[in-house]
Short mmCIF file of C-alpha atoms in Angstrom, two decimals:
data_model
loop_
_atom_site.label_atom_id
_atom_site.label_comp_id
_atom_site.label_asym_id
_atom_site.label_seq_id
_atom_site.Cartn_x
_atom_site.Cartn_y
_atom_site.Cartn_z
CA UNK A 172 0.00 0.00 0.00
CA UNK A 173 1.28 3.47 -0.91
CA UNK A 174 1.07 6.45 1.46
CA UNK A 175 1.75 10.09 0.60
CA UNK A 176 4.38 11.67 2.82
CA UNK A 177 4.84 15.41 3.04
CA UNK A 178 8.35 16.77 3.46
CA UNK A 179 8.38 20.56 3.45
CA UNK A 180 6.50 21.60 0.31
CA UNK A 181 7.10 18.31 -1.48
CA UNK A 182 4.75 15.31 -1.47
CA UNK A 183 6.37 11.91 -1.89
CA UNK A 184 4.83 8.46 -2.22
CA UNK A 185 6.06 5.80 0.21
CA UNK A 186 5.23 2.12 0.54
CA UNK A 187 4.19 0.26 3.69
CA UNK A 188 5.54 -2.99 2.21
CA UNK A 189 8.51 -4.26 4.23
CA UNK A 190 10.06 -5.57 1.00
CA UNK A 191 10.75 -1.98 -0.07
CA UNK A 192 13.22 -1.45 2.81
CA UNK A 193 16.92 -1.42 1.92
CA UNK A 194 19.18 -1.33 4.97
CA UNK A 195 21.89 0.43 2.96
CA UNK A 196 19.52 3.24 1.95
CA UNK A 197 18.44 5.47 4.86
CA UNK A 198 15.68 7.07 2.82
CA UNK A 199 13.84 3.77 2.28
CA UNK A 200 13.97 3.09 6.02
CA UNK A 201 12.56 6.53 6.88
CA UNK A 202 9.84 6.31 4.22
CA UNK A 203 8.73 2.87 5.37
CA UNK A 204 8.61 3.80 9.06
CA UNK A 205 6.75 7.09 8.47
CA UNK A 206 4.33 5.46 6.03
CA UNK A 207 3.48 2.77 8.57
CA UNK A 208 2.98 5.42 11.26
CA UNK A 209 0.58 7.42 9.09
CA UNK A 210 -1.43 4.36 8.02
CA UNK A 211 -1.50 2.60 11.40
CA UNK A 212 -5.08 3.67 12.12
CA UNK A 213 -6.39 1.48 9.30
CA UNK A 214 -5.53 -1.74 11.10
CA UNK A 215 -5.07 -0.65 14.74
CA UNK A 216 -8.08 1.57 15.49
CA UNK A 217 -10.33 -1.30 16.55
CA UNK A 218 -7.63 -2.77 18.80
CA UNK A 219 -6.68 0.49 20.48
CA UNK A 220 -10.32 1.47 20.99
CA UNK A 221 -10.89 -1.75 22.90
CA UNK A 222 -7.74 -1.21 24.96
CA UNK A 223 -8.85 2.29 25.95
CA UNK A 224 -12.28 0.97 26.97
CA UNK A 225 -10.64 -1.82 28.98
CA UNK A 226 -8.39 0.69 30.73
CA UNK A 227 -11.30 2.98 31.58
CA UNK A 228 -13.33 0.11 33.05
CA UNK A 229 -10.33 -1.09 35.07
CA UNK A 230 -9.99 2.38 36.59
CA UNK A 231 -13.72 2.56 37.41
CA UNK A 232 -14.76 4.94 34.60
CA UNK A 233 -17.34 2.48 33.33
CA UNK A 234 -19.80 4.85 31.64
CA UNK A 235 -17.38 6.32 29.12
CA UNK A 236 -18.08 5.82 25.44
CA UNK A 237 -15.86 6.00 22.39
CA UNK A 238 -16.15 8.92 19.96
CA UNK A 239 -15.05 7.66 16.51
CA UNK A 240 -14.54 11.24 15.25
CA UNK A 241 -12.22 12.54 17.97
CA UNK A 242 -10.94 9.00 18.71
CA UNK A 243 -11.24 9.58 22.43
CA UNK A 244 -13.45 8.53 25.33
CA UNK A 245 -16.16 10.86 26.58
CA UNK A 246 -18.91 10.80 29.21
CA UNK A 247 -22.40 11.17 27.66
CA UNK A 248 -24.97 13.38 29.33
CA UNK A 249 -27.77 12.00 31.47
CA UNK A 250 -30.93 13.28 33.25
CA UNK A 251 -30.32 14.56 36.77
CA UNK A 252 -32.42 11.84 38.39
CA UNK A 253 -30.49 9.02 36.73
CA UNK A 254 -28.03 7.09 38.90
CA UNK A 255 -24.73 5.84 37.54
CA UNK A 256 -23.66 3.34 40.16
CA UNK A 257 -20.22 1.81 39.65
CA UNK A 258 -19.32 -1.29 41.65
CA UNK A 259 -15.95 -2.11 40.13
CA UNK A 260 -15.49 -5.89 40.12
CA UNK A 261 -12.84 -5.70 37.38
CA UNK A 262 -9.96 -4.26 39.40
CA UNK A 263 -10.05 -7.10 41.98
CA UNK A 264 -10.21 -9.53 39.06
CA UNK A 265 -7.00 -8.12 37.56
CA UNK A 266 -5.25 -7.99 40.92
CA UNK A 267 -6.07 -11.65 41.64
CA UNK A 268 -4.77 -12.73 38.21
CA UNK A 269 -1.53 -10.82 38.72
CA UNK A 270 -1.05 -12.21 42.23
CA UNK A 271 -1.77 -15.77 41.07
CA UNK A 272 0.84 -15.45 38.32
CA UNK A 273 3.48 -14.15 40.74
CA UNK A 274 2.58 -16.55 43.54
CA UNK A 275 5.69 -18.65 42.95
CA UNK A 276 8.06 -15.60 43.10
CA UNK A 277 9.86 -16.12 39.77
CA UNK A 278 13.64 -15.81 39.53
CA UNK A 279 16.34 -16.78 37.04
CA UNK A 280 18.31 -20.02 37.40
CA UNK A 281 20.98 -21.16 34.94
CA UNK A 282 21.51 -24.88 34.38
CA UNK A 283 24.93 -26.07 33.09
CA UNK A 284 25.17 -27.23 29.50
CA UNK A 285 27.14 -30.33 30.57
CA UNK A 286 28.31 -31.95 33.79
CA UNK A 287 31.87 -30.73 33.31
CA UNK A 288 33.34 -28.67 36.14
CA UNK A 289 33.90 -25.62 33.92
CA UNK A 290 30.26 -25.56 32.84
CA UNK A 291 29.04 -25.93 36.41
CA UNK A 292 31.20 -22.99 37.49
CA UNK A 293 29.96 -20.91 34.56
CA UNK A 294 26.33 -21.68 35.38
CA UNK A 295 26.87 -20.65 39.00
CA UNK A 296 28.49 -17.35 37.97
CA UNK A 297 25.66 -16.72 35.49
CA UNK A 298 23.02 -17.50 38.12
CA UNK A 299 24.65 -15.12 40.60
CA UNK A 300 24.87 -12.41 37.93
CA UNK A 301 21.21 -12.81 37.00
CA UNK A 302 20.19 -12.72 40.67
CA UNK A 303 22.15 -9.50 41.02
CA UNK A 304 20.61 -8.01 37.86
CA UNK A 305 17.09 -8.98 38.98
CA UNK A 306 17.51 -6.52 41.83
CA UNK A 307 19.41 -3.90 39.84
CA UNK A 308 16.94 -3.85 36.95
CA UNK A 309 13.93 -3.85 39.29
CA UNK A 310 12.35 -6.92 37.76
CA UNK A 311 9.73 -7.27 40.50
CA UNK A 312 8.29 -3.85 39.74
CA UNK A 313 8.54 -4.33 35.98
CA UNK A 314 6.89 -7.75 36.10
CA UNK A 315 3.95 -6.34 38.06
CA UNK A 316 3.62 -3.50 35.55
CA UNK A 317 3.85 -5.87 32.58
CA UNK A 318 1.29 -8.27 34.04
CA UNK A 319 -1.12 -5.40 34.70
CA UNK A 320 -0.88 -4.37 31.08
CA UNK A 321 -1.33 -8.00 30.06
CA UNK A 322 -4.43 -8.41 32.23
CA UNK A 323 -6.00 -5.12 31.14
CA UNK A 324 -5.30 -5.18 27.39
CA UNK A 325 -4.48 -8.85 26.91
CA UNK A 326 -1.00 -8.01 25.60
CA UNK A 327 2.31 -6.64 26.78
CA UNK A 328 5.89 -6.66 25.54
CA UNK A 329 9.25 -6.67 27.29
CA UNK A 330 12.62 -6.14 25.68
CA UNK A 331 16.29 -6.29 26.65
CA UNK A 332 18.77 -3.61 25.58
CA UNK A 333 22.22 -2.30 26.37
CA UNK A 334 21.88 1.14 27.99
CA UNK A 335 25.06 3.13 27.44
CA UNK A 336 23.92 5.69 30.03
CA UNK A 337 23.78 3.25 32.95
CA UNK A 338 26.49 1.98 35.26
CA UNK A 339 29.44 3.72 36.88
CA UNK A 340 30.60 7.04 35.50
CA UNK A 341 34.22 7.39 34.36
CA UNK A 342 36.45 10.23 33.16
CA UNK A 343 38.72 9.62 30.20
CA UNK A 344 40.33 11.20 27.13
CA UNK A 345 39.63 10.24 23.50
CA UNK A 346 42.98 8.46 23.38
CA UNK A 347 42.00 6.18 26.29
CA UNK A 348 39.32 4.60 24.10
CA UNK A 349 42.01 3.33 21.73
CA UNK A 350 44.07 1.70 24.48
CA UNK A 351 47.17 2.25 26.57
CA UNK A 352 50.09 3.73 24.60
CA UNK A 353 53.58 5.03 25.24
CA UNK A 354 55.42 7.77 23.41
CA UNK A 355 54.22 11.05 21.89
CA UNK A 356 53.63 9.63 18.40
CA UNK A 357 51.65 6.67 19.71
CA UNK A 358 49.55 8.93 21.95
CA UNK A 359 48.81 11.25 19.04
CA UNK A 360 47.69 8.31 16.92
CA UNK A 361 45.58 6.95 19.79
CA UNK A 362 43.94 10.37 20.21
CA UNK A 363 43.07 10.48 16.51
CA UNK A 364 41.71 6.95 16.47
CA UNK A 365 39.79 7.58 19.70
CA UNK A 366 38.04 10.61 18.20
CA UNK A 367 37.23 8.56 15.12
CA UNK A 368 35.77 5.85 17.34
CA UNK A 369 33.61 8.43 19.14
CA UNK A 370 32.12 9.50 15.81
CA UNK A 371 31.44 5.92 14.73
CA UNK A 372 29.79 5.03 18.05
CA UNK A 373 27.68 8.19 17.93
CA UNK A 374 28.67 9.19 21.46
CA UNK A 375 29.42 12.78 20.37
CA UNK A 376 28.78 14.88 17.28
CA UNK A 377 31.54 15.14 14.62
CA UNK A 378 32.17 18.77 15.60
CA UNK A 379 32.48 17.99 19.31
CA UNK A 380 34.72 14.98 18.66
CA UNK A 381 37.40 17.24 17.15
CA UNK A 382 37.57 19.79 19.96
CA UNK A 383 36.72 17.95 23.19
CA UNK A 384 39.55 17.07 25.58
CA UNK A 385 37.93 15.12 28.42
CA UNK A 386 35.04 12.65 28.36
CA UNK A 387 32.47 11.84 31.01
CA UNK A 388 31.22 8.42 30.03
CA UNK A 389 29.25 5.61 31.63
CA UNK A 390 30.31 1.98 31.63
CA UNK A 391 26.85 0.97 30.45
CA UNK A 392 24.72 -1.93 31.59
CA UNK A 393 21.89 -4.20 30.57
CA UNK A 394 18.33 -2.88 30.91
CA UNK A 395 14.88 -4.44 30.64
CA UNK A 396 12.05 -2.24 29.38
CA UNK A 397 8.29 -2.77 29.59
CA UNK A 398 6.63 -1.89 26.27
CA UNK A 399 2.89 -1.30 26.15
CA UNK A 400 0.86 -2.67 23.22
CA UNK A 401 0.21 0.92 22.11
CA UNK A 402 3.94 1.35 21.39
CA UNK A 403 4.50 -1.83 19.36
CA UNK A 404 3.50 -2.07 15.70
CA UNK A 405 4.45 -5.60 14.55
CA UNK A 406 4.22 -7.16 11.13
CA UNK A 407 0.49 -6.79 10.27
CA UNK A 408 0.48 -10.02 8.24
CA UNK A 409 1.74 -12.23 11.08
CA UNK A 410 -0.65 -14.40 13.08
CA UNK A 411 1.94 -15.76 15.54
CA UNK A 412 4.83 -14.04 17.30
CA UNK A 413 7.31 -16.45 15.73
CA UNK A 414 6.09 -15.33 12.28
CA UNK A 415 6.75 -11.62 12.90
CA UNK A 416 9.48 -10.48 10.50
CA UNK A 417 9.79 -6.94 11.87
CA UNK A 418 8.28 -4.47 14.28
CA UNK A 419 8.28 -0.72 14.86
CA UNK A 420 8.61 0.46 18.45
CA UNK A 421 7.35 4.05 18.79
CA UNK A 422 7.77 6.05 21.96
CA UNK A 423 7.46 9.74 22.86
CA UNK A 424 10.60 11.26 24.30
CA UNK A 425 11.48 14.69 25.62
CA UNK A 426 13.71 17.01 23.62
CA UNK A 427 16.50 16.79 26.21
CA UNK A 428 16.38 12.98 26.13
CA UNK A 429 16.81 12.91 22.34
CA UNK A 430 19.63 15.46 22.42
CA UNK A 431 21.52 13.45 25.05
CA UNK A 432 20.91 9.94 23.77
CA UNK A 433 21.26 10.53 20.02
CA UNK A 434 23.67 13.48 20.16
CA UNK A 435 21.54 15.72 17.95
CA UNK A 436 21.32 19.47 17.87
CA UNK A 437 18.01 21.06 18.73
CA UNK A 438 17.54 22.55 15.25
CA UNK A 439 17.96 19.07 13.72
CA UNK A 440 15.18 17.50 15.82
CA UNK A 441 11.60 17.48 14.57
CA UNK A 442 9.46 18.30 17.59
CA UNK A 443 5.89 17.01 17.46
CA UNK A 444 3.30 19.38 18.90
CA UNK A 445 0.82 18.40 21.58
CA UNK A 446 -2.13 18.20 19.19
CA UNK A 447 -0.43 15.56 17.05
CA UNK A 448 0.59 13.61 20.16
CA UNK A 449 -2.95 13.78 21.54
CA UNK A 450 -3.85 10.56 19.75
CA UNK A 451 -0.96 8.70 21.37
CA UNK A 452 -1.82 6.58 24.38
CA UNK A 453 0.06 8.56 27.04
CA UNK A 454 -2.18 11.62 26.60
CA UNK A 455 -5.34 9.50 26.48
CA UNK A 456 -4.56 7.60 29.67
CA UNK A 457 -3.38 10.72 31.49
CA UNK A 458 -6.77 12.30 30.80
CA UNK A 459 -8.43 9.35 32.55
CA UNK A 460 -6.08 8.95 35.49
CA UNK A 461 -4.63 12.39 36.14
CA UNK A 462 -0.98 13.38 36.16
CA UNK A 463 0.24 10.12 37.71
CA UNK A 464 -0.60 8.04 34.63
CA UNK A 465 -0.89 4.25 34.54
CA UNK A 466 2.03 2.10 35.63
CA UNK A 467 4.52 3.41 38.11
CA UNK A 468 7.57 3.53 35.82
CA UNK A 469 5.95 4.31 32.48
CA UNK A 470 6.21 8.09 32.94
CA UNK A 471 9.90 8.58 33.49
CA UNK A 472 12.23 11.42 32.68
CA UNK A 473 12.16 10.41 29.05
CA UNK A 474 8.42 10.65 28.63
CA UNK A 475 6.61 13.37 26.74
CA UNK A 476 5.75 16.61 28.49
CA UNK A 477 2.36 18.29 28.51
CA UNK A 478 2.89 20.41 25.38
CA UNK A 479 5.22 18.69 22.95
CA UNK A 480 7.61 15.83 22.50
CA UNK A 481 9.58 13.85 19.98
CA UNK A 482 8.38 10.64 18.36
CA UNK A 483 11.21 8.11 18.25
CA UNK A 484 10.65 5.09 15.99
CA UNK A 485 12.81 1.98 16.29
CA UNK A 486 12.67 -0.56 13.46
CA UNK A 487 13.75 -4.09 14.42
CA UNK A 488 14.07 -6.81 11.79
CA UNK A 489 14.55 -10.53 12.23
CA UNK A 490 17.32 -12.32 10.30
CA UNK A 491 16.48 -12.55 6.61
CA UNK A 492 18.33 -12.64 3.32
CA UNK A 493 21.89 -11.37 3.53
CA UNK A 494 21.31 -10.05 7.04
CA UNK A 495 21.53 -13.35 8.89
CA UNK A 496 21.73 -11.64 12.30
CA UNK A 497 19.01 -9.05 11.71
CA UNK A 498 19.35 -5.29 12.05
CA UNK A 499 17.80 -2.25 13.70
CA UNK A 500 17.38 1.45 12.90
CA UNK A 501 16.19 4.54 14.77
CA UNK A 502 14.13 7.12 12.87
CA UNK A 503 13.30 10.60 14.16
CA UNK A 504 11.26 12.70 11.76
CA UNK A 505 12.73 12.23 8.27
CA UNK A 506 16.17 11.18 9.48
CA UNK A 507 17.67 7.81 10.28
CA UNK A 508 19.82 8.79 13.25
CA UNK A 509 21.16 5.33 14.13
CA UNK A 510 21.28 1.92 12.49
CA UNK A 511 23.32 -1.22 12.88
CA UNK A 512 23.48 -4.88 11.99
CA UNK A 513 23.25 -7.12 15.05
CA UNK A 514 26.60 -8.46 16.11
CA UNK A 515 27.03 -12.25 16.14
CA UNK A 516 26.07 -13.61 19.53
CA UNK A 517 23.63 -10.80 20.28
CA UNK A 518 19.87 -11.48 20.51
CA UNK A 519 18.49 -10.90 17.03
CA UNK A 520 14.97 -9.91 18.09
CA UNK A 521 15.04 -8.98 21.82
CA UNK A 522 11.27 -8.58 22.30
CA UNK A 523 9.06 -10.96 24.29
CA UNK A 524 5.28 -11.00 23.83
CA UNK A 525 3.11 -11.64 26.90
CA UNK A 526 -0.50 -12.73 26.27
CA UNK A 527 -3.16 -13.62 28.80
CA UNK A 528 -5.57 -15.47 26.47
CA UNK A 529 -4.12 -16.26 23.00
CA UNK A 530 -6.60 -16.01 20.15
CA UNK A 531 -6.21 -18.64 17.37
CA UNK A 532 -5.36 -17.07 14.02
CA UNK A 533 -4.60 -13.66 15.51
CA UNK A 534 -1.38 -12.15 16.82
CA UNK A 535 -3.06 -10.06 19.50
CA UNK A 536 -4.50 -11.79 22.56
CA UNK A 537 -7.48 -10.96 24.72
CA UNK A 538 -8.08 -11.04 28.47
CA UNK A 539 -10.69 -12.04 31.05
CA UNK A 540 -11.43 -8.39 31.82
CA UNK A 541 -12.48 -7.76 28.23
CA UNK A 542 -14.89 -10.70 28.29
CA UNK A 543 -16.44 -9.43 31.54
CA UNK A 544 -17.26 -5.93 30.26
CA UNK A 545 -20.89 -6.70 29.24
CA UNK A 546 -21.47 -8.46 32.57
CA UNK A 547 -20.02 -5.51 34.48
CA UNK A 548 -22.34 -3.17 32.56
CA UNK A 549 -25.37 -5.35 33.39
CA UNK A 550 -24.34 -5.42 37.06
CA UNK A 551 -23.99 -1.64 37.23
CA UNK A 552 -27.35 -1.20 35.50
CA UNK A 553 -29.13 -3.55 37.92
CA UNK A 554 -27.61 -1.84 40.97
CA UNK A 555 -28.47 1.58 39.54
CA UNK A 556 -32.11 0.54 39.12
CA UNK A 557 -32.28 -0.55 42.76
CA UNK A 558 -30.78 2.75 43.97
CA UNK A 559 -33.15 4.75 41.76
CA UNK A 560 -36.10 2.87 43.22
CA UNK A 561 -34.88 3.54 46.77
CA UNK A 562 -34.58 7.22 45.89
CA UNK A 563 -38.13 7.21 44.55
CA UNK A 564 -39.43 5.63 47.78
CA UNK A 565 -37.51 7.96 50.12
CA UNK A 566 -38.49 11.06 48.15
CA UNK A 567 -41.62 10.22 46.13
CA UNK A 568 -43.21 12.57 43.62
CA UNK A 569 -46.00 14.97 44.67
CA UNK A 570 -49.45 14.98 43.05
CA UNK A 571 -50.42 18.66 42.92
CA UNK A 572 -53.91 19.49 41.58
CA UNK A 573 -54.13 22.38 39.18
CA UNK A 574 -55.45 25.52 40.89
CA UNK A 575 -54.12 24.54 44.33
CA UNK A 576 -51.97 27.68 44.37
CA UNK A 577 -48.75 25.77 45.04
CA UNK A 578 -45.74 26.95 43.07
CA UNK A 579 -43.11 24.72 41.49
CA UNK A 580 -40.50 25.55 44.13
CA UNK A 581 -42.78 25.38 47.19
CA UNK A 582 -41.38 22.06 48.49
CA UNK A 583 -37.94 22.28 50.06
CA UNK A 584 -38.01 19.14 52.24
CA UNK A 585 -37.06 21.04 55.41
CA UNK A 586 -38.47 19.84 58.79
CA UNK A 587 -41.52 21.86 59.95
CA UNK A 588 -42.03 23.28 56.50
CA UNK A 589 -45.42 25.06 55.93
CA UNK A 590 -47.10 24.66 52.59
CA UNK A 591 -50.12 26.81 51.76
CA UNK A 592 -52.69 25.51 49.29
CA UNK A 593 -56.24 26.27 48.13
CA UNK A 594 -58.76 24.05 49.91
CA UNK A 595 -59.87 21.40 49.00
CA UNK A 596 -57.13 20.95 46.36
CA UNK A 597 -54.74 19.25 48.74
CA UNK A 598 -51.46 17.84 47.34
CA UNK A 599 -50.70 14.16 47.94
CA UNK A 600 -47.63 11.95 47.77
CA UNK A 601 -47.52 9.40 44.98
CA UNK A 602 -47.09 5.74 45.91
CA UNK A 603 -44.29 4.10 43.89
CA UNK A 604 -44.81 0.42 43.17
CA UNK A 605 -42.63 -2.27 44.74
CA UNK A 606 -39.55 -3.33 42.86
CA UNK A 607 -40.12 -6.82 41.39
CA UNK A 608 -38.22 -9.65 43.06
CA UNK A 609 -36.81 -10.57 39.66
CA UNK A 610 -34.60 -7.50 39.90
CA UNK A 611 -32.80 -8.89 42.97
CA UNK A 612 -32.63 -12.33 41.39
CA UNK A 613 -31.10 -10.72 38.31
CA UNK A 614 -28.29 -9.27 40.45
CA UNK A 615 -27.46 -12.73 41.78
CA UNK A 616 -27.54 -14.19 38.27
CA UNK A 617 -25.17 -11.50 37.02
CA UNK A 618 -22.73 -12.21 39.87
CA UNK A 619 -22.75 -15.91 38.98
CA UNK A 620 -22.16 -15.04 35.32
CA UNK A 621 -19.23 -12.90 36.39
CA UNK A 622 -17.75 -15.77 38.41
CA UNK A 623 -18.19 -18.25 35.55
CA UNK A 624 -16.65 -16.03 32.85
CA UNK A 625 -13.72 -14.91 35.03
CA UNK A 626 -13.42 -18.38 36.63
CA UNK A 627 -13.07 -16.77 40.05
CA UNK A 628 -15.69 -18.26 42.34
CA UNK A 629 -16.30 -17.95 46.06
CA UNK A 630 -13.40 -20.25 46.96
CA UNK A 631 -10.95 -17.98 45.11
CA UNK A 632 -12.07 -15.09 47.31
CA UNK A 633 -11.63 -17.17 50.48
CA UNK A 634 -15.36 -17.88 50.96
CA UNK A 635 -16.49 -21.45 51.66
CA UNK A 636 -19.15 -22.19 49.02
CA UNK A 637 -22.32 -24.04 49.92
CA UNK A 638 -21.79 -26.91 52.33
CA UNK A 639 -18.04 -27.16 51.78
CA UNK A 640 -16.51 -26.68 55.22
CA UNK A 641 -13.18 -28.54 55.13
CA UNK A 642 -9.97 -26.73 54.27
CA UNK A 643 -9.02 -29.47 51.81
CA UNK A 644 -12.27 -28.97 49.89
CA UNK A 645 -11.76 -25.19 49.67
CA UNK A 646 -8.14 -25.69 48.58
CA UNK A 647 -9.20 -28.04 45.78
CA UNK A 648 -11.76 -25.51 44.55
CA UNK A 649 -9.15 -22.75 44.62
CA UNK A 650 -6.75 -24.94 42.67
CA UNK A 651 -9.48 -25.60 40.12
CA UNK A 652 -10.01 -21.87 39.60
CA UNK A 653 -6.26 -21.21 39.34
CA UNK A 654 -5.73 -24.00 36.81
CA UNK A 655 -7.27 -21.89 34.06
CA UNK A 656 -4.32 -19.49 34.41
CA UNK A 657 -1.79 -22.25 33.65
CA UNK A 658 -1.37 -21.38 29.91
CA UNK A 659 -0.85 -17.69 30.64
CA UNK A 660 1.60 -18.48 33.45
CA UNK A 661 3.51 -20.87 31.18
CA UNK A 662 3.81 -18.27 28.40
CA UNK A 663 4.92 -15.65 30.91
CA UNK A 664 7.55 -17.99 32.34
CA UNK A 665 8.90 -18.66 28.83
CA UNK A 666 9.08 -14.92 28.13
CA UNK A 667 10.93 -14.19 31.39
CA UNK A 668 13.29 -17.09 30.67
CA UNK A 669 14.09 -15.57 27.26
CA UNK A 670 14.79 -12.22 28.92
CA UNK A 671 17.37 -13.87 31.18
CA UNK A 672 19.01 -15.57 28.21
CA UNK A 673 19.21 -12.29 26.27
CA UNK A 674 20.70 -10.50 29.29
CA UNK A 675 23.53 -13.06 29.40
CA UNK A 676 24.11 -12.79 25.66
CA UNK A 677 24.39 -9.00 25.73
CA UNK A 678 26.45 -8.86 28.92
CA UNK A 679 28.91 -11.47 27.65
CA UNK A 680 29.68 -9.30 24.61
CA UNK A 681 29.51 -5.79 26.10
CA UNK A 682 31.20 -6.21 29.51
CA UNK A 683 34.89 -6.38 28.67
CA UNK A 684 36.25 -4.98 31.94
CA UNK A 685 36.23 -6.69 35.33
CA UNK A 686 33.17 -5.88 37.42
CA UNK A 687 32.00 -6.73 40.90
CA UNK A 688 28.60 -7.98 42.07
CA UNK A 689 27.34 -8.38 45.61
CA UNK A 690 24.50 -10.75 46.48
CA UNK A 691 23.13 -12.26 49.66
CA UNK A 692 24.12 -15.91 49.78
CA UNK A 693 23.46 -18.75 52.18
CA UNK A 694 22.90 -17.93 55.85
CA UNK A 695 22.35 -14.27 54.83
CA UNK A 696 26.06 -13.82 54.17
CA UNK A 697 27.24 -11.29 51.59
CA UNK A 698 28.73 -13.03 48.56
CA UNK A 699 31.13 -10.94 46.44
CA UNK A 700 32.15 -12.02 42.93
CA UNK A 701 34.43 -10.56 40.29
CA UNK A 702 33.63 -11.37 36.68
CA UNK A 703 33.96 -10.37 33.04
CA UNK A 704 31.48 -10.85 30.24
CA UNK A 705 33.33 -13.88 28.93
CA UNK A 706 32.79 -15.63 32.30
CA UNK A 707 29.03 -15.70 31.67
CA UNK A 708 29.19 -17.96 28.61
CA UNK A 709 32.15 -20.27 28.98
CA UNK A 710 33.02 -22.86 26.39
CA UNK A 711 29.47 -24.22 25.97
CA UNK A 712 26.94 -21.44 25.46
CA UNK A 713 23.80 -23.58 25.26
CA UNK A 714 22.72 -23.05 28.87
CA UNK A 715 19.12 -23.39 29.98
CA UNK A 716 17.55 -20.46 31.79
CA UNK A 717 14.79 -21.53 34.18
CA UNK A 718 12.22 -19.45 36.04
#
């Protein structure tokens, strides 16, 4: 499909076909990414609309409706006497699913490839390193955030990357990057090669590389990032994650973040105004939840501000053709600011897809919350009808004969109130009818429907159902309810296991200096280890990462 892109005063046709991308040609990469971004609404509107509705219901805003024109949620008007009761049964549902998934307290464990002593030592060092990184990365917090996204939208993504702005900070000169040298001529050559290396790595601009004397650099470290489904645009033709040939990861960043991370000048950065960013998920969710947003770590220092921001697109491609290790590129505006072929030994596609309920023949999954939306609406409606009837009984309508001389605002409801009327046209209170018993029965039926669809019955909530009084009987019923989460827990465990494997792959290639890790070992004793990246792989690299 062709999309018209506008660059200045010139219109240019661009294709959304991945086959049109040439890694050697930056323009084809930029055209493809921007064309996909402009045409994304054609195949993502229905998905994102459902995710916004799910999010609103999870937060208790369960009377919002979707406006297809503005592509935003709004609250429709209602008569003053109408009651909009909201008894949110969806948030406890999500919290129980998340807690059931994390009940076993997952952690990374590395099994040796063979029974040889060297492999056993390597697996122990790798296990200790992963235990250390679990704490450093904050995996507990990120897993909770990822599982919330998974349980609310049905989908979430996590990826592993090397963050060059993490780790200890060091001071150096350009020549230090080339290596230790002796003699004036060797130092001059090292300085020249070091400045050249700075340009190639993109750590500084070409102008700054020629004039800077001292460097303030970070050692860098591995990072795990939670990616919401709004940010990920995978291959639209794929029906399984293993069939995805490429994806585009789009995120809003602040101007200062882009200047620091990609070493760009402010005049070279295309800043997107707030109106254009209004359709992106961060603005939509912030309007529902306030300034805090959804997910504790999703709004960090690199997130978009209230007025403007920068859209950063990352294109990741699986191995194909002559690129047998895959490649990636970063596009900002109409410029490809970074690109690289994956080095051998690096993860070729470091994204893991978490689904709660996989849908056959479709890449995107669903969730129990989404299936319970109609039942939640019926429950709110039934409870609202009961409250409206109670209001009608406590303050019934007045029957005022014409000519009684009573004005429209004569009744205030105050104690001891005097009401003057023309005899014998005396006003009378109306007598509302009794609410049918079927209304209360309907509430019970809706609750049972909710339990059946979510598979969370009384035993899951710690209530002994019926005549079951023994603890063994309640435990068996709880286990029966939890068994439905086994596929989702298995897929999540596989995804977390892949994350651990990718962390070891990246660390083994990027950590070339000796580092120290401190972990709490047996008997609460502090265990200190020194290691290099090569110590994490050993001779046999086919280790098994368990969770």
